[in-house]
Amino acid sequence: MEKGSEISEVAESLRTAHKLLFITGAGISAESGIPTFRGKDGYWRQHNPMELASPEGFAQDPALVWEWYNERKAIIRRAQPNAGHLAIAQLQAAIPNTLLATQNVDGLHQTAGSKQVVEIHGSIWQTCCTREGTLFLRDAVDTETEVPPKCKCGALLRPNVVWFGEALPVEPITHITEFILAGGIDIAFAIGTSALFAYISGWAWEAKEQGARVVEINLDPSPISTFADFIFRDKAGTVLPQIYQAMQA
Ligand code: OAD
């Protein structure tokens, strides 16, 4: 099918849609200048982010891991939501019964105006104590002067993000599962994610089982490509505004 007619078909479905699911990953923020985890821009100073974002990596060299997070925070602080983030926020405003499950920790969806955002991997703007679990919200602690930063209790602080090999937070996951299992999702979008975690492709699959059409927008193939109804191998910041504009036409 021609790309233009696929855009029209998705837009047509959106006009009568009542419930949407968005699943996003690092690819949606790539056009805002934030490096993805995998792929050609993934490495940081020869380090594999998959090793840095892990309990083992932190135990081995907490200062290195914090340097990486502080650098990411600096990049994100300068970043702006891109056309893809903004188009999702517009689609959500048009069809309010939506849920946005993001693997990103940057907060750019919220800056773009998205509502009902579930951050399944936590937030880079939050910090927590490795001993007592005390949570510190945005800018409540300085993580840059002393690296690695420490809690008042003397224990190391860590970013409040889910690391590779760690369990997902229960409440957000229950919320997403219930949203999907309640049925009625018209379209499930999977955007900018390699979908290598089974729960990511599982949510898209379950939505499809419940009757949703699955739309993948991703530069590379993913496990979701094997069952998606529409596949766009193009940038999210290009495709999403086209879909939104076609829906308005
Ligand atoms: P990845 O870095 O694994 O995948 C990003 C995907 O986005 C790739 O498949 C790219 O092809 C695609 N992509 C890149 N730029 C794009 C663009 N402009 N438009 C559309 N697609 C684009 O990122 P995630 O799937 O988010 O978890 O990875 C998930 C998790 O891996 C992260 O949240 C992190 C890491 O382990 C934890 O830290 C627990």
PDB file of C-alpha atoms in Angstrom, residues 32-210:
ATOM      1  CA  SER A  32      14.657  16.263  20.087  1.00  0.00           C
ATOM      2  CA  GLY A  33      18.351  15.350  20.179  1.00  0.00           C
ATOM      3  CA  ILE A  34      18.202  12.709  22.905  1.00  0.00           C
ATOM      4  CA  PRO A  35      20.283   9.641  22.046  1.00  0.00           C
ATOM      5  CA  THR A  36      18.426   6.310  21.823  1.00  0.00           C
ATOM      6  CA  PHE A  37      19.590   3.278  23.783  1.00  0.00           C
ATOM      7  CA  ARG A  38      20.271   0.987  20.875  1.00  0.00           C
ATOM      8  CA  GLY A  39      21.456   1.769  17.383  1.00  0.00           C
ATOM      9  CA  LYS A  40      24.308   3.825  16.010  1.00  0.00           C
ATOM     10  CA  ASP A  41      24.066   6.724  18.473  1.00  0.00           C
ATOM     11  CA  GLY A  42      23.571   4.446  21.459  1.00  0.00           C
ATOM     12  CA  TYR A  43      27.112   4.327  22.871  1.00  0.00           C
ATOM     13  CA  TRP A  44      28.374   6.860  25.425  1.00  0.00           C
ATOM     14  CA  ARG A  45      32.175   7.191  25.824  1.00  0.00           C
ATOM     15  CA  GLN A  46      32.564   3.582  24.613  1.00  0.00           C
ATOM     16  CA  HIS A  47      30.081   2.381  27.227  1.00  0.00           C
ATOM     17  CA  ASN A  48      26.999   0.409  26.380  1.00  0.00           C
ATOM     18  CA  PRO A  49      23.976   2.140  27.991  1.00  0.00           C
ATOM     19  CA  MET A  50      22.485  -1.288  28.679  1.00  0.00           C
ATOM     20  CA  GLU A  51      25.387  -1.906  31.077  1.00  0.00           C
ATOM     21  CA  LEU A  52      25.293   1.560  32.635  1.00  0.00           C
ATOM     22  CA  ALA A  53      21.512   1.361  33.208  1.00  0.00           C
ATOM     23  CA  SER A  54      21.787  -1.710  35.400  1.00  0.00           C
ATOM     24  CA  PRO A  55      22.192  -2.508  39.117  1.00  0.00           C
ATOM     25  CA  GLU A  56      25.489  -4.241  38.293  1.00  0.00           C
ATOM     26  CA  GLY A  57      26.818  -1.197  36.435  1.00  0.00           C
ATOM     27  CA  PHE A  58      25.861   1.059  39.338  1.00  0.00           C
ATOM     28  CA  ALA A  59      27.418  -1.262  41.942  1.00  0.00           C
ATOM     29  CA  GLN A  60      30.629  -1.385  39.937  1.00  0.00           C
ATOM     30  CA  ASP A  61      31.002   2.349  39.256  1.00  0.00           C
ATOM     31  CA  PRO A  62      28.257   4.631  40.650  1.00  0.00           C
ATOM     32  CA  ALA A  63      30.186   7.790  39.729  1.00  0.00           C
ATOM     33  CA  LEU A  64      30.376   6.741  36.074  1.00  0.00           C
ATOM     34  CA  VAL A  65      26.667   5.936  35.989  1.00  0.00           C
ATOM     35  CA  TRP A  66      25.841   9.298  37.596  1.00  0.00           C
ATOM     36  CA  GLU A  67      28.089  11.134  35.117  1.00  0.00           C
ATOM     37  CA  TRP A  68      26.104   9.506  32.328  1.00  0.00           C
ATOM     38  CA  TYR A  69      22.760  10.459  33.908  1.00  0.00           C
ATOM     39  CA  ASN A  70      23.904  14.013  34.637  1.00  0.00           C
ATOM     40  CA  GLU A  71      24.962  14.377  31.024  1.00  0.00           C
ATOM     41  CA  ARG A  72      21.604  13.002  29.866  1.00  0.00           C
ATOM     42  CA  LYS A  73      19.833  15.416  32.201  1.00  0.00           C
ATOM     43  CA  ALA A  74      21.792  18.326  30.704  1.00  0.00           C
ATOM     44  CA  ILE A  75      20.833  17.233  27.168  1.00  0.00           C
ATOM     45  CA  ILE A  76      17.174  16.815  28.144  1.00  0.00           C
ATOM     46  CA  ARG A  77      17.080  20.173  29.950  1.00  0.00           C
ATOM     47  CA  ARG A  78      18.038  21.863  26.670  1.00  0.00           C
ATOM     48  CA  ALA A  79      15.675  19.703  24.579  1.00  0.00           C
ATOM     49  CA  GLN A  80      12.258  20.693  23.311  1.00  0.00           C
ATOM     50  CA  PRO A  81       9.371  18.377  22.434  1.00  0.00           C
ATOM     51  CA  ASN A  82       9.363  17.702  18.685  1.00  0.00           C
ATOM     52  CA  ALA A  83       6.575  17.482  16.111  1.00  0.00           C
ATOM     53  CA  GLY A  84       5.943  13.845  17.060  1.00  0.00           C
ATOM     54  CA  HIS A  85       5.365  14.615  20.751  1.00  0.00           C
ATOM     55  CA  LEU A  86       3.123  17.541  19.808  1.00  0.00           C
ATOM     56  CA  ALA A  87       1.023  15.503  17.347  1.00  0.00           C
ATOM     57  CA  ILE A  88       0.427  12.850  20.035  1.00  0.00           C
ATOM     58  CA  ALA A  89      -0.747  15.570  22.444  1.00  0.00           C
ATOM     59  CA  GLN A  90      -3.098  16.885  19.723  1.00  0.00           C
ATOM     60  CA  LEU A  91      -4.484  13.415  19.043  1.00  0.00           C
ATOM     61  CA  GLN A  92      -5.051  12.946  22.771  1.00  0.00           C
ATOM     62  CA  ALA A  93      -6.874  16.270  22.969  1.00  0.00           C
ATOM     63  CA  ALA A  94      -9.107  15.178  20.081  1.00  0.00           C
ATOM     64  CA  ILE A  95      -9.777  11.726  21.582  1.00  0.00           C
ATOM     65  CA  PRO A  96      -9.479  12.111  25.360  1.00  0.00           C
ATOM     66  CA  ASN A  97      -9.956   8.444  26.261  1.00  0.00           C
ATOM     67  CA  THR A  98      -6.302   7.602  25.690  1.00  0.00           C
ATOM     68  CA  LEU A  99      -3.390   6.218  27.597  1.00  0.00           C
ATOM     69  CA  LEU A 100       0.224   6.952  26.804  1.00  0.00           C
ATOM     70  CA  ALA A 101       2.621   4.314  28.112  1.00  0.00           C
ATOM     71  CA  THR A 102       6.140   5.614  27.666  1.00  0.00           C
ATOM     72  CA  GLN A 103       9.480   3.953  28.288  1.00  0.00           C
ATOM     73  CA  ASN A 104      11.104   7.376  28.219  1.00  0.00           C
ATOM     74  CA  VAL A 105      12.259   9.047  31.396  1.00  0.00           C
ATOM     75  CA  ASP A 106      12.701  12.525  29.885  1.00  0.00           C
ATOM     76  CA  GLY A 107       9.250  14.033  30.580  1.00  0.00           C
ATOM     77  CA  LEU A 108       8.955  15.504  27.070  1.00  0.00           C
ATOM     78  CA  HIS A 109       5.461  14.084  26.506  1.00  0.00           C
ATOM     79  CA  GLN A 110       4.194  16.062  29.496  1.00  0.00           C
ATOM     80  CA  THR A 111       6.013  19.203  28.304  1.00  0.00           C
ATOM     81  CA  ALA A 112       4.265  18.761  24.945  1.00  0.00           C
ATOM     82  CA  GLY A 113       0.921  18.781  26.751  1.00  0.00           C
ATOM     83  CA  SER A 114       0.150  15.068  26.835  1.00  0.00           C
ATOM     84  CA  LYS A 115      -2.201  13.837  29.536  1.00  0.00           C
ATOM     85  CA  GLN A 116      -2.600  10.329  30.989  1.00  0.00           C
ATOM     86  CA  VAL A 117       1.114   9.627  30.647  1.00  0.00           C
ATOM     87  CA  VAL A 118       2.357   6.508  32.421  1.00  0.00           C
ATOM     88  CA  GLU A 119       6.129   6.469  32.835  1.00  0.00           C
ATOM     89  CA  ILE A 120       6.821   2.757  33.083  1.00  0.00           C
ATOM     90  CA  HIS A 121      10.576   3.176  33.457  1.00  0.00           C
ATOM     91  CA  GLY A 122      10.406   6.058  35.926  1.00  0.00           C
ATOM     92  CA  SER A 123      11.639   9.631  35.582  1.00  0.00           C
ATOM     93  CA  ILE A 124      15.170  10.979  35.233  1.00  0.00           C
ATOM     94  CA  TRP A 125      14.020  14.042  37.211  1.00  0.00           C
ATOM     95  CA  GLN A 126      13.428  11.978  40.333  1.00  0.00           C
ATOM     96  CA  THR A 127      16.115  10.632  42.637  1.00  0.00           C
ATOM     97  CA  CYS A 128      15.827   8.080  45.410  1.00  0.00           C
ATOM     98  CA  CYS A 129      17.840   6.824  48.350  1.00  0.00           C
ATOM     99  CA  THR A 130      19.323   3.369  47.813  1.00  0.00           C
ATOM    100  CA  ARG A 131      18.907   2.536  51.516  1.00  0.00           C
ATOM    101  CA  GLU A 132      15.571   3.990  52.579  1.00  0.00           C
ATOM    102  CA  GLY A 133      13.865   4.472  49.232  1.00  0.00           C
ATOM    103  CA  THR A 134      13.062   8.135  50.022  1.00  0.00           C
ATOM    104  CA  LEU A 135      11.921   9.834  46.834  1.00  0.00           C
ATOM    105  CA  PHE A 136      13.163  13.297  45.830  1.00  0.00           C
ATOM    106  CA  LEU A 137      11.291  15.161  43.112  1.00  0.00           C
ATOM    107  CA  ARG A 138      12.684  17.405  40.399  1.00  0.00           C
ATOM    108  CA  ASP A 139      15.617  19.555  41.555  1.00  0.00           C
ATOM    109  CA  ALA A 140      15.061  18.619  45.222  1.00  0.00           C
ATOM    110  CA  VAL A 141      18.604  17.302  45.364  1.00  0.00           C
ATOM    111  CA  ASP A 142      21.794  18.385  43.646  1.00  0.00           C
ATOM    112  CA  THR A 143      23.202  15.374  41.790  1.00  0.00           C
ATOM    113  CA  GLU A 144      26.088  17.190  40.153  1.00  0.00           C
ATOM    114  CA  THR A 145      28.303  18.851  42.753  1.00  0.00           C
ATOM    115  CA  GLU A 146      29.213  15.629  44.495  1.00  0.00           C
ATOM    116  CA  VAL A 147      29.350  12.605  42.168  1.00  0.00           C
ATOM    117  CA  PRO A 148      28.037  10.128  43.081  1.00  0.00           C
ATOM    118  CA  PRO A 149      25.524  12.109  45.184  1.00  0.00           C
ATOM    119  CA  LYS A 150      24.627  10.884  48.661  1.00  0.00           C
ATOM    120  CA  CYS A 151      21.481  11.031  50.779  1.00  0.00           C
ATOM    121  CA  LYS A 152      21.489  12.794  54.153  1.00  0.00           C
ATOM    122  CA  CYS A 153      21.493   9.307  55.693  1.00  0.00           C
ATOM    123  CA  GLY A 154      24.869   8.661  54.046  1.00  0.00           C
ATOM    124  CA  ALA A 155      23.717   6.091  51.481  1.00  0.00           C
ATOM    125  CA  LEU A 156      24.114   6.573  47.746  1.00  0.00           C
ATOM    126  CA  LEU A 157      21.331   8.232  45.798  1.00  0.00           C
ATOM    127  CA  ARG A 158      20.226   6.772  42.479  1.00  0.00           C
ATOM    128  CA  PRO A 159      18.052   7.989  39.620  1.00  0.00           C
ATOM    129  CA  ASN A 160      14.435   6.881  40.096  1.00  0.00           C
ATOM    130  CA  VAL A 161      14.423   4.887  36.876  1.00  0.00           C
ATOM    131  CA  VAL A 162      13.933   1.208  36.201  1.00  0.00           C
ATOM    132  CA  TRP A 163      17.210  -0.428  35.297  1.00  0.00           C
ATOM    133  CA  PHE A 164      17.760  -3.392  33.095  1.00  0.00           C
ATOM    134  CA  GLY A 165      16.873  -6.532  35.050  1.00  0.00           C
ATOM    135  CA  GLU A 166      14.775  -4.675  37.650  1.00  0.00           C
ATOM    136  CA  ALA A 167      11.048  -5.179  38.235  1.00  0.00           C
ATOM    137  CA  LEU A 168       8.586  -2.719  36.762  1.00  0.00           C
ATOM    138  CA  PRO A 169       6.539  -0.561  39.141  1.00  0.00           C
ATOM    139  CA  VAL A 170       3.312  -2.443  39.917  1.00  0.00           C
ATOM    140  CA  GLU A 171       0.746   0.377  39.897  1.00  0.00           C
ATOM    141  CA  PRO A 172       1.492   1.836  36.443  1.00  0.00           C
ATOM    142  CA  ILE A 173       1.608  -1.633  34.902  1.00  0.00           C
ATOM    143  CA  THR A 174      -1.735  -2.601  36.446  1.00  0.00           C
ATOM    144  CA  HIS A 175      -3.216   0.637  35.118  1.00  0.00           C
ATOM    145  CA  ILE A 176      -2.038  -0.108  31.554  1.00  0.00           C
ATOM    146  CA  THR A 177      -3.146  -3.743  31.666  1.00  0.00           C
ATOM    147  CA  GLU A 178      -6.603  -2.779  32.916  1.00  0.00           C
ATOM    148  CA  PHE A 179      -6.930  -0.117  30.203  1.00  0.00           C
ATOM    149  CA  ILE A 180      -6.164  -2.719  27.534  1.00  0.00           C
ATOM    150  CA  LEU A 181      -8.203  -5.576  28.983  1.00  0.00           C
ATOM    151  CA  ALA A 182     -11.256  -3.308  29.357  1.00  0.00           C
ATOM    152  CA  GLY A 183     -11.363  -3.509  25.535  1.00  0.00           C
ATOM    153  CA  GLY A 184     -12.609  -0.924  23.060  1.00  0.00           C
ATOM    154  CA  ILE A 185      -9.225   0.415  21.939  1.00  0.00           C
ATOM    155  CA  ASP A 186      -9.654   1.469  18.325  1.00  0.00           C
ATOM    156  CA  ILE A 187      -6.013   2.077  17.525  1.00  0.00           C
ATOM    157  CA  ALA A 188      -2.824   1.141  19.378  1.00  0.00           C
ATOM    158  CA  PHE A 189       0.235   3.089  18.250  1.00  0.00           C
ATOM    159  CA  ALA A 190       3.744   1.749  18.885  1.00  0.00           C
ATOM    160  CA  ILE A 191       6.189   4.573  18.212  1.00  0.00           C
ATOM    161  CA  GLY A 192       9.984   4.710  18.304  1.00  0.00           C
ATOM    162  CA  THR A 193      10.534   1.532  20.230  1.00  0.00           C
ATOM    163  CA  SER A 194      12.585  -1.541  19.438  1.00  0.00           C
ATOM    164  CA  ALA A 195       9.946  -3.373  21.559  1.00  0.00           C
ATOM    165  CA  LEU A 196      12.540  -5.838  22.786  1.00  0.00           C
ATOM    166  CA  PHE A 197      10.907  -6.122  26.193  1.00  0.00           C
ATOM    167  CA  ALA A 198       8.188  -8.767  25.982  1.00  0.00           C
ATOM    168  CA  TYR A 199       5.707  -6.588  27.884  1.00  0.00           C
ATOM    169  CA  ILE A 200       5.916  -3.889  25.190  1.00  0.00           C
ATOM    170  CA  SER A 201       5.054  -6.140  22.250  1.00  0.00           C
ATOM    171  CA  GLY A 202       2.649  -8.006  24.595  1.00  0.00           C
ATOM    172  CA  TRP A 203       0.573  -4.873  25.205  1.00  0.00           C
ATOM    173  CA  ALA A 204       0.314  -4.153  21.465  1.00  0.00           C
ATOM    174  CA  TRP A 205      -0.571  -7.799  20.832  1.00  0.00           C
ATOM    175  CA  GLU A 206      -3.223  -7.849  23.561  1.00  0.00           C
ATOM    176  CA  ALA A 207      -4.760  -4.616  22.229  1.00  0.00           C
ATOM    177  CA  LYS A 208      -4.989  -6.275  18.815  1.00  0.00           C
ATOM    178  CA  GLU A 209      -6.589  -9.362  20.350  1.00  0.00           C
ATOM    179  CA  GLN A 210      -9.175  -7.020  21.861  1.00  0.00           C
TER     180      GLN A 210
END
